[in-house]
mmCIF file of C-alpha atoms (C1' of nucleotides) in Angstrom:
data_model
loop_
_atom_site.group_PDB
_atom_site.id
_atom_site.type_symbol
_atom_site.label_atom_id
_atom_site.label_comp_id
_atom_site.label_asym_id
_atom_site.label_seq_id
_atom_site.Cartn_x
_atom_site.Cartn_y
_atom_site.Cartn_z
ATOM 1 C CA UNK O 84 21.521 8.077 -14.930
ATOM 2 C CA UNK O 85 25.354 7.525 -14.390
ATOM 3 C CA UNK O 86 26.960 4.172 -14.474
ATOM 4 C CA UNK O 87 27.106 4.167 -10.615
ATOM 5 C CA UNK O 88 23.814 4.585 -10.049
ATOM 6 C CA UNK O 89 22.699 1.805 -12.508
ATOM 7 C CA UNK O 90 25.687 -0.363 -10.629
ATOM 8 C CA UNK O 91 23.227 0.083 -7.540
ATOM 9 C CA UNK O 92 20.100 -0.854 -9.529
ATOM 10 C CA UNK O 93 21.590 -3.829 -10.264
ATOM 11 C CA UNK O 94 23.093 -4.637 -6.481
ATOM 12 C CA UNK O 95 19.975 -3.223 -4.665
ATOM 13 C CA UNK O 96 16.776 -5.793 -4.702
ATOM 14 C CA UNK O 97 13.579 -4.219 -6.512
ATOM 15 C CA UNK O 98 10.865 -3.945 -4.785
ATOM 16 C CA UNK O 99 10.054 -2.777 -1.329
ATOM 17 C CA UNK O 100 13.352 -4.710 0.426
ATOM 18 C CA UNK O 101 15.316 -2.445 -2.212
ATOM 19 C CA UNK O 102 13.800 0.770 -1.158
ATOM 20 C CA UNK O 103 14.537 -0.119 2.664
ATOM 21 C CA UNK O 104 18.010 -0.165 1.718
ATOM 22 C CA UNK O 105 18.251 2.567 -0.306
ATOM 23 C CA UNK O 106 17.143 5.004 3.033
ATOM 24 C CA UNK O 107 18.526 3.398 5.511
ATOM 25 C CA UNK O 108 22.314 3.812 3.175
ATOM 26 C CA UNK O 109 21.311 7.616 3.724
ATOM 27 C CA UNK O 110 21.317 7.421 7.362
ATOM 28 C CA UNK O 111 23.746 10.074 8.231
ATOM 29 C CA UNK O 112 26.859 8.953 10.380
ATOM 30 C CA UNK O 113 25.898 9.663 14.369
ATOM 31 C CA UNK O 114 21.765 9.821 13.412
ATOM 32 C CA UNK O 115 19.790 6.771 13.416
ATOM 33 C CA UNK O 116 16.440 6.265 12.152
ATOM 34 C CA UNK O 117 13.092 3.874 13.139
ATOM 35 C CA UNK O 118 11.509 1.710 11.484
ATOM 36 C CA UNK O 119 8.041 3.047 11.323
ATOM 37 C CA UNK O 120 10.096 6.311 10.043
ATOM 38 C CA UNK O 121 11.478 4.392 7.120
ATOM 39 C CA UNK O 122 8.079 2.719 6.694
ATOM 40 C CA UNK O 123 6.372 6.276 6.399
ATOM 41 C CA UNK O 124 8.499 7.096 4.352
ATOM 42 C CA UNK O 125 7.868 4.140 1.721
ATOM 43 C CA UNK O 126 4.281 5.608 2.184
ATOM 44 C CA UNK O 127 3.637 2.413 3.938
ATOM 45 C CA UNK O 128 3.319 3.850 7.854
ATOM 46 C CA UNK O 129 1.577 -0.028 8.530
ATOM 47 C CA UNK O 130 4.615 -1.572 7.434
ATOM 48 C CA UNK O 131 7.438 -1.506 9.805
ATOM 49 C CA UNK O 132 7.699 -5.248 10.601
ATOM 50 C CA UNK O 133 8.153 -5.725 6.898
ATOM 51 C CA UNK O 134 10.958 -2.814 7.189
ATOM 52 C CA UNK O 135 12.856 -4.894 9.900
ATOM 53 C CA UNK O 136 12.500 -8.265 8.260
ATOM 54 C CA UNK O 137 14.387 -6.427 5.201
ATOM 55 C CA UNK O 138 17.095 -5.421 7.432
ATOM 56 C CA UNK O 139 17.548 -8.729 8.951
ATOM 57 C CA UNK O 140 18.023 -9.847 5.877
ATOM 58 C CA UNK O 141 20.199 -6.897 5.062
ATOM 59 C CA UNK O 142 22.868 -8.166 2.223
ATOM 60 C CA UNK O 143 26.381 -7.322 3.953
ATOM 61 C CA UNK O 144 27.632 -6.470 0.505
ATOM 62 C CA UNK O 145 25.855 -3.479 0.025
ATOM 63 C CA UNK O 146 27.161 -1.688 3.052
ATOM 64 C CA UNK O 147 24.567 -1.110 4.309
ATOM 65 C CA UNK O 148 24.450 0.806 7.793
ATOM 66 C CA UNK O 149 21.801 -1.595 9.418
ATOM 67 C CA UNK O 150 23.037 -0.509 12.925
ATOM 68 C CA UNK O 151 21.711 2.588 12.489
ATOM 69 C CA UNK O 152 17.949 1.441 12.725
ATOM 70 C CA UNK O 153 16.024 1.042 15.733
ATOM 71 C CA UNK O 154 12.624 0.753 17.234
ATOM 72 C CA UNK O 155 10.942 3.716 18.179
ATOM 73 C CA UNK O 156 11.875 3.475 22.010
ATOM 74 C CA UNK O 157 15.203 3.499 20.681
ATOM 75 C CA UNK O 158 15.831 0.005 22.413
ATOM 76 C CA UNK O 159 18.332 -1.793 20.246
ATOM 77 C CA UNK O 160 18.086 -5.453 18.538
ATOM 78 C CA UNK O 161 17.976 -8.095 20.870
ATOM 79 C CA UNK O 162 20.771 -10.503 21.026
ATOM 80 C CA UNK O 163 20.007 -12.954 18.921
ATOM 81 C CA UNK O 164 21.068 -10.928 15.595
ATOM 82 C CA UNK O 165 23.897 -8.698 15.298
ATOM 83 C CA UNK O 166 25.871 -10.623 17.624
ATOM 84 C CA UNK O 167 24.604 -9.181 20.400
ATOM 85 C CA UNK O 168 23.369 -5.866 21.192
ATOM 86 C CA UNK O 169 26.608 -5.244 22.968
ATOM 87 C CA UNK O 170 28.133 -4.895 19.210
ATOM 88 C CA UNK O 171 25.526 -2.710 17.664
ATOM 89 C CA UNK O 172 25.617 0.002 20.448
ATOM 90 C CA UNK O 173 29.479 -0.157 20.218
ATOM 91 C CA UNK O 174 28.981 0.546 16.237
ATOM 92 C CA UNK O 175 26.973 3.629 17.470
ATOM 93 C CA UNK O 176 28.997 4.588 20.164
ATOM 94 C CA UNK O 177 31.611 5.041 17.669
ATOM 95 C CA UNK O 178 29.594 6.992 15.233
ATOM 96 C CA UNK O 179 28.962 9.403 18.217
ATOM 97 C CA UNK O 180 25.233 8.370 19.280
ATOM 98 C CA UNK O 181 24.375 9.527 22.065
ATOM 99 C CA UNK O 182 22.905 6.717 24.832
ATOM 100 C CA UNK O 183 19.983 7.332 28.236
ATOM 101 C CA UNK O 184 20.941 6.633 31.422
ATOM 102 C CA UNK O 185 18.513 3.202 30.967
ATOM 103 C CA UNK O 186 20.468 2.332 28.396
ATOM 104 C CA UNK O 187 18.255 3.358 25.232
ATOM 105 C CA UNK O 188 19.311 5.764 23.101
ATOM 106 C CA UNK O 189 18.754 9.513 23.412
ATOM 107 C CA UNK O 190 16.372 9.640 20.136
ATOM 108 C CA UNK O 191 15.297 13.140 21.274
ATOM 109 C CA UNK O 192 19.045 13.788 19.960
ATOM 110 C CA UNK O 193 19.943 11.224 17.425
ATOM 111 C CA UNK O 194 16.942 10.604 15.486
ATOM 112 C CA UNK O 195 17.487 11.783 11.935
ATOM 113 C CA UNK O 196 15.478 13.984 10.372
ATOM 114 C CA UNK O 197 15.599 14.310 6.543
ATOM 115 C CA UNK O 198 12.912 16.951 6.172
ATOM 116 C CA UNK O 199 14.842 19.208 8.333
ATOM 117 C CA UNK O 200 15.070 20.041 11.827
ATOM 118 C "C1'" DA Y 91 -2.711 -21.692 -2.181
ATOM 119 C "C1'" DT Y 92 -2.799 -21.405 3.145
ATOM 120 C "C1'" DG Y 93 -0.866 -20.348 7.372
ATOM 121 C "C1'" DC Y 94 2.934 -18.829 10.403
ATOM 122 C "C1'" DT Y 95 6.540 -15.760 11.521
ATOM 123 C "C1'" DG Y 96 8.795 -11.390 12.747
ATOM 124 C "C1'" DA Y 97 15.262 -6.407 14.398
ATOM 125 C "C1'" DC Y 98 7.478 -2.925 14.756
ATOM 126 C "C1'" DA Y 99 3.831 0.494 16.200
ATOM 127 C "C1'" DG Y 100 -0.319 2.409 18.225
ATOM 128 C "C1'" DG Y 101 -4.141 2.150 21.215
ATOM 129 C "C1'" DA Y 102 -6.458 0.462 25.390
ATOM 130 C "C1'" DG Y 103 -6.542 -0.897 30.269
ATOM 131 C "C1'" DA I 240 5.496 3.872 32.577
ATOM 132 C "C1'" DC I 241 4.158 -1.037 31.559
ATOM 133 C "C1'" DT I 242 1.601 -4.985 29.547
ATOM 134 C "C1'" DC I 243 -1.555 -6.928 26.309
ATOM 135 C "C1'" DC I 244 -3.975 -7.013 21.883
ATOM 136 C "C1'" DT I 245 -4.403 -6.043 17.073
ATOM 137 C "C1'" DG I 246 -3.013 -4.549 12.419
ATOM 138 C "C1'" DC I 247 0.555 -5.039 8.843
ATOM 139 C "C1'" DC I 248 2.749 -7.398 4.845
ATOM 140 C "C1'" DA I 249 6.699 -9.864 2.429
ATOM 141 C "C1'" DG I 250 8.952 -14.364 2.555
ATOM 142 C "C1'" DC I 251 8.953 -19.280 3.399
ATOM 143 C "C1'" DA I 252 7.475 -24.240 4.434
#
DNA sequence: ATGCTGACAGGAG
DNA sequence: ACTCCTGCCAGCA
């Protein structure tokens, strides 16, 4: 492997936080993924609480785009983290995510799909 | 070691 | 569509 990829060996945790990170730094700009998708994906589909306890814990250094994940009803974080909701749908708002009238987001549209469409 | 917690999800009523 | 209940599993006291 290159040096920048064992630079992000080093940086990313081991273990199952790490490989929360790792997918959700693939999110693709305007896309945003859940966490039972990123849990499936870890071939852990019971896991998704564990997959949002990682991002709350989500190490700013890493850049990490922890906006970008969201329940399945695409209802975002309450307002106790992020500093408010009001901040993380601005991030996506930005990034071209597309909201519902009721305020969720339109995951018909935005969810990302890695394996294709 | 034991028990509680949580940025979730799926099924039942 | 909504609420309630249960399963999940890594950290932390």
């Amino acid at each position: 492997m290159g040096r920048s990829e064992k630079a992000l060996e080093l940086v990313y945790p081991a273990g199952f936080f790490g490989e929360v990170y790792r997918i959700a730094a693939g999110i693709p700009t305007g896309k945003v993924a859940t966490y039972g998708q990123i849990a499936a994906m870890l071939a852990s589909p019971r896991s998704a609480r564990v997959v949002g306890w990682a991002m709350r814990a989500c190490p700013e250094g890493l850049n990490i785009p922890c906006h970008r994940v969201v329940n399945k009803a695409g209802e975002l974080a309450p307002d106790h983290v992020f500093g408010g909701a009001e901040v993380q749908r601005a991030y996506l708002l930005a990034e071209g995510v597309t909201f519902l009238d009721d305020g969720r987001i339109d995951m018909k549209r935005c969810m990302w799909m890695p394996s294709g469409a």
